[in-house]
Amino acid sequence: MQINISGHHVDVTEAMHDYVNNKLEKLSRHHDRITSTNVILSVDKLIQKAEATIHVSGKDLFADASSEDMYTAIDQLSDKLDRQLIKHKEKIRAHR
């Protein structure tokens, strides 16, 4: 899985980069056909935002999360993507 991390009005530190990689690597447990992931970390005044788009088996899944803390926003983002991947995988199994 290829992960692209970029920052908008924020410097992406090595610690943030490693944290995002660790959180998103857990997604590959639910679905093995994740090809690429684009993550954008941004700051709007006091709100920290994390957005991600995952390309999985011909479909793009999008999620975003915002919080006062960047690491909390990344955790929420990971949880949302996890739920979307599980739902997507169940849909594929039900249709076959």
PDB file of C-alpha atoms in Angstrom:
ATOM      1  CA  MET A   1       0.000   0.000   0.000  1.00  0.00           C
ATOM      2  CA  GLN A   2       1.369   3.386  -1.019  1.00  0.00           C
ATOM      3  CA  ILE A   3       0.721   6.234   1.444  1.00  0.00           C
ATOM      4  CA  ASN A   4       1.127   9.888   0.422  1.00  0.00           C
ATOM      5  CA  ILE A   5       1.049  12.390   3.280  1.00  0.00           C
ATOM      6  CA  SER A   6       0.945  16.125   2.733  1.00  0.00           C
ATOM      7  CA  GLY A   7       0.355  19.141   4.926  1.00  0.00           C
ATOM      8  CA  HIS A   8      -1.666  22.279   4.298  1.00  0.00           C
ATOM      9  CA  HIS A   9      -0.587  25.141   6.577  1.00  0.00           C
ATOM     10  CA  VAL A  10       1.230  22.626   8.762  1.00  0.00           C
ATOM     11  CA  ASP A  11       4.674  21.062   8.702  1.00  0.00           C
ATOM     12  CA  VAL A  12       4.402  17.279   8.706  1.00  0.00           C
ATOM     13  CA  THR A  13       6.980  16.118  11.213  1.00  0.00           C
ATOM     14  CA  GLU A  14       8.595  12.698  11.198  1.00  0.00           C
ATOM     15  CA  ALA A  15       6.556  11.759  14.283  1.00  0.00           C
ATOM     16  CA  MET A  16       3.276  12.646  12.528  1.00  0.00           C
ATOM     17  CA  HIS A  17       4.393  10.772   9.426  1.00  0.00           C
ATOM     18  CA  ASP A  18       5.156   7.636  11.440  1.00  0.00           C
ATOM     19  CA  TYR A  19       1.903   7.934  13.397  1.00  0.00           C
ATOM     20  CA  VAL A  20      -0.197   8.157  10.222  1.00  0.00           C
ATOM     21  CA  ASN A  21       1.683   5.220   8.677  1.00  0.00           C
ATOM     22  CA  ASN A  22       1.112   3.051  11.769  1.00  0.00           C
ATOM     23  CA  LYS A  23      -2.601   3.887  11.890  1.00  0.00           C
ATOM     24  CA  LEU A  24      -3.210   3.296   8.198  1.00  0.00           C
ATOM     25  CA  GLU A  25      -1.195   0.070   8.036  1.00  0.00           C
ATOM     26  CA  LYS A  26      -3.859  -1.431  10.295  1.00  0.00           C
ATOM     27  CA  LEU A  27      -6.410  -0.927   7.508  1.00  0.00           C
ATOM     28  CA  SER A  28      -4.690  -3.541   5.368  1.00  0.00           C
ATOM     29  CA  ARG A  29      -5.868  -6.204   7.832  1.00  0.00           C
ATOM     30  CA  HIS A  30      -9.451  -5.728   6.646  1.00  0.00           C
ATOM     31  CA  HIS A  31      -8.835  -5.435   2.932  1.00  0.00           C
ATOM     32  CA  ASP A  32      -5.774  -6.606   1.022  1.00  0.00           C
ATOM     33  CA  ARG A  33      -6.494  -4.742  -2.237  1.00  0.00           C
ATOM     34  CA  ILE A  34      -5.753  -1.196  -1.053  1.00  0.00           C
ATOM     35  CA  THR A  35      -3.557   0.331  -3.733  1.00  0.00           C
ATOM     36  CA  SER A  36      -2.994   3.919  -2.627  1.00  0.00           C
ATOM     37  CA  THR A  37      -3.836   6.308   0.171  1.00  0.00           C
ATOM     38  CA  ASN A  38      -3.644  10.109   0.066  1.00  0.00           C
ATOM     39  CA  VAL A  39      -3.682  11.909   3.417  1.00  0.00           C
ATOM     40  CA  ILE A  40      -3.902  15.682   3.867  1.00  0.00           C
ATOM     41  CA  LEU A  41      -3.253  17.198   7.289  1.00  0.00           C
ATOM     42  CA  SER A  42      -4.334  20.818   7.698  1.00  0.00           C
ATOM     43  CA  VAL A  43      -4.888  23.529  10.287  1.00  0.00           C
ATOM     44  CA  ASP A  44      -7.743  26.066  10.246  1.00  0.00           C
ATOM     45  CA  LYS A  45      -7.276  28.487  13.150  1.00  0.00           C
ATOM     46  CA  LEU A  46      -7.705  26.222  16.205  1.00  0.00           C
ATOM     47  CA  ILE A  47      -9.108  23.183  14.387  1.00  0.00           C
ATOM     48  CA  GLN A  48      -6.792  20.409  13.213  1.00  0.00           C
ATOM     49  CA  LYS A  49      -8.139  18.458  10.222  1.00  0.00           C
ATOM     50  CA  ALA A  50      -7.166  15.157   8.666  1.00  0.00           C
ATOM     51  CA  GLU A  51      -8.570  13.979   5.320  1.00  0.00           C
ATOM     52  CA  ALA A  52      -7.861  10.778   3.446  1.00  0.00           C
ATOM     53  CA  THR A  53      -8.817   9.149   0.172  1.00  0.00           C
ATOM     54  CA  ILE A  54      -8.252   5.420  -0.253  1.00  0.00           C
ATOM     55  CA  HIS A  55      -8.315   3.696  -3.622  1.00  0.00           C
ATOM     56  CA  VAL A  56      -9.476   0.120  -3.083  1.00  0.00           C
ATOM     57  CA  SER A  57     -10.525  -2.396  -5.748  1.00  0.00           C
ATOM     58  CA  GLY A  58     -11.857   0.146  -8.217  1.00  0.00           C
ATOM     59  CA  LYS A  59     -13.527   2.451  -5.709  1.00  0.00           C
ATOM     60  CA  ASP A  60     -12.422   5.547  -3.806  1.00  0.00           C
ATOM     61  CA  LEU A  61     -13.320   5.893  -0.128  1.00  0.00           C
ATOM     62  CA  PHE A  62     -13.107   9.336   1.484  1.00  0.00           C
ATOM     63  CA  ALA A  63     -13.131  10.314   5.142  1.00  0.00           C
ATOM     64  CA  ASP A  64     -12.278  13.397   7.121  1.00  0.00           C
ATOM     65  CA  ALA A  65     -12.018  14.232  10.796  1.00  0.00           C
ATOM     66  CA  SER A  66     -11.358  17.365  12.795  1.00  0.00           C
ATOM     67  CA  SER A  67     -10.373  17.967  16.376  1.00  0.00           C
ATOM     68  CA  GLU A  68      -8.391  20.338  18.572  1.00  0.00           C
ATOM     69  CA  ASP A  69      -5.468  17.863  18.520  1.00  0.00           C
ATOM     70  CA  MET A  70      -3.920  16.513  15.305  1.00  0.00           C
ATOM     71  CA  TYR A  71      -3.309  13.043  16.737  1.00  0.00           C
ATOM     72  CA  THR A  72      -6.950  12.781  17.845  1.00  0.00           C
ATOM     73  CA  ALA A  73      -8.057  13.784  14.348  1.00  0.00           C
ATOM     74  CA  ILE A  74      -5.811  11.078  12.861  1.00  0.00           C
ATOM     75  CA  ASP A  75      -7.303   8.497  15.257  1.00  0.00           C
ATOM     76  CA  GLN A  76     -10.837   9.491  14.277  1.00  0.00           C
ATOM     77  CA  LEU A  77      -9.893   9.363  10.601  1.00  0.00           C
ATOM     78  CA  SER A  78      -8.473   5.873  10.993  1.00  0.00           C
ATOM     79  CA  ASP A  79     -11.644   4.671  12.737  1.00  0.00           C
ATOM     80  CA  LYS A  80     -13.874   6.100  10.001  1.00  0.00           C
ATOM     81  CA  LEU A  81     -11.838   4.512   7.234  1.00  0.00           C
ATOM     82  CA  ASP A  82     -11.835   1.218   9.106  1.00  0.00           C
ATOM     83  CA  ARG A  83     -15.643   1.194   9.262  1.00  0.00           C
ATOM     84  CA  GLN A  84     -15.931   2.149   5.582  1.00  0.00           C
ATOM     85  CA  LEU A  85     -13.565  -0.639   4.518  1.00  0.00           C
ATOM     86  CA  ILE A  86     -15.485  -3.248   6.503  1.00  0.00           C
ATOM     87  CA  LYS A  87     -18.774  -2.064   4.987  1.00  0.00           C
ATOM     88  CA  HIS A  88     -17.279  -2.050   1.475  1.00  0.00           C
ATOM     89  CA  LYS A  89     -15.941  -5.575   1.895  1.00  0.00           C
ATOM     90  CA  GLU A  90     -19.310  -6.833   3.157  1.00  0.00           C
ATOM     91  CA  LYS A  91     -21.038  -5.302   0.117  1.00  0.00           C
ATOM     92  CA  ILE A  92     -18.644  -7.076  -2.225  1.00  0.00           C
ATOM     93  CA  ARG A  93     -19.224 -10.427  -0.508  1.00  0.00           C
ATOM     94  CA  ALA A  94     -23.019  -9.985  -0.489  1.00  0.00           C
ATOM     95  CA  HIS A  95     -23.166  -9.234  -4.215  1.00  0.00           C
ATOM     96  CA  ARG A  96     -21.156 -12.275  -5.176  1.00  0.00           C
TER      97      ARG A  96
END
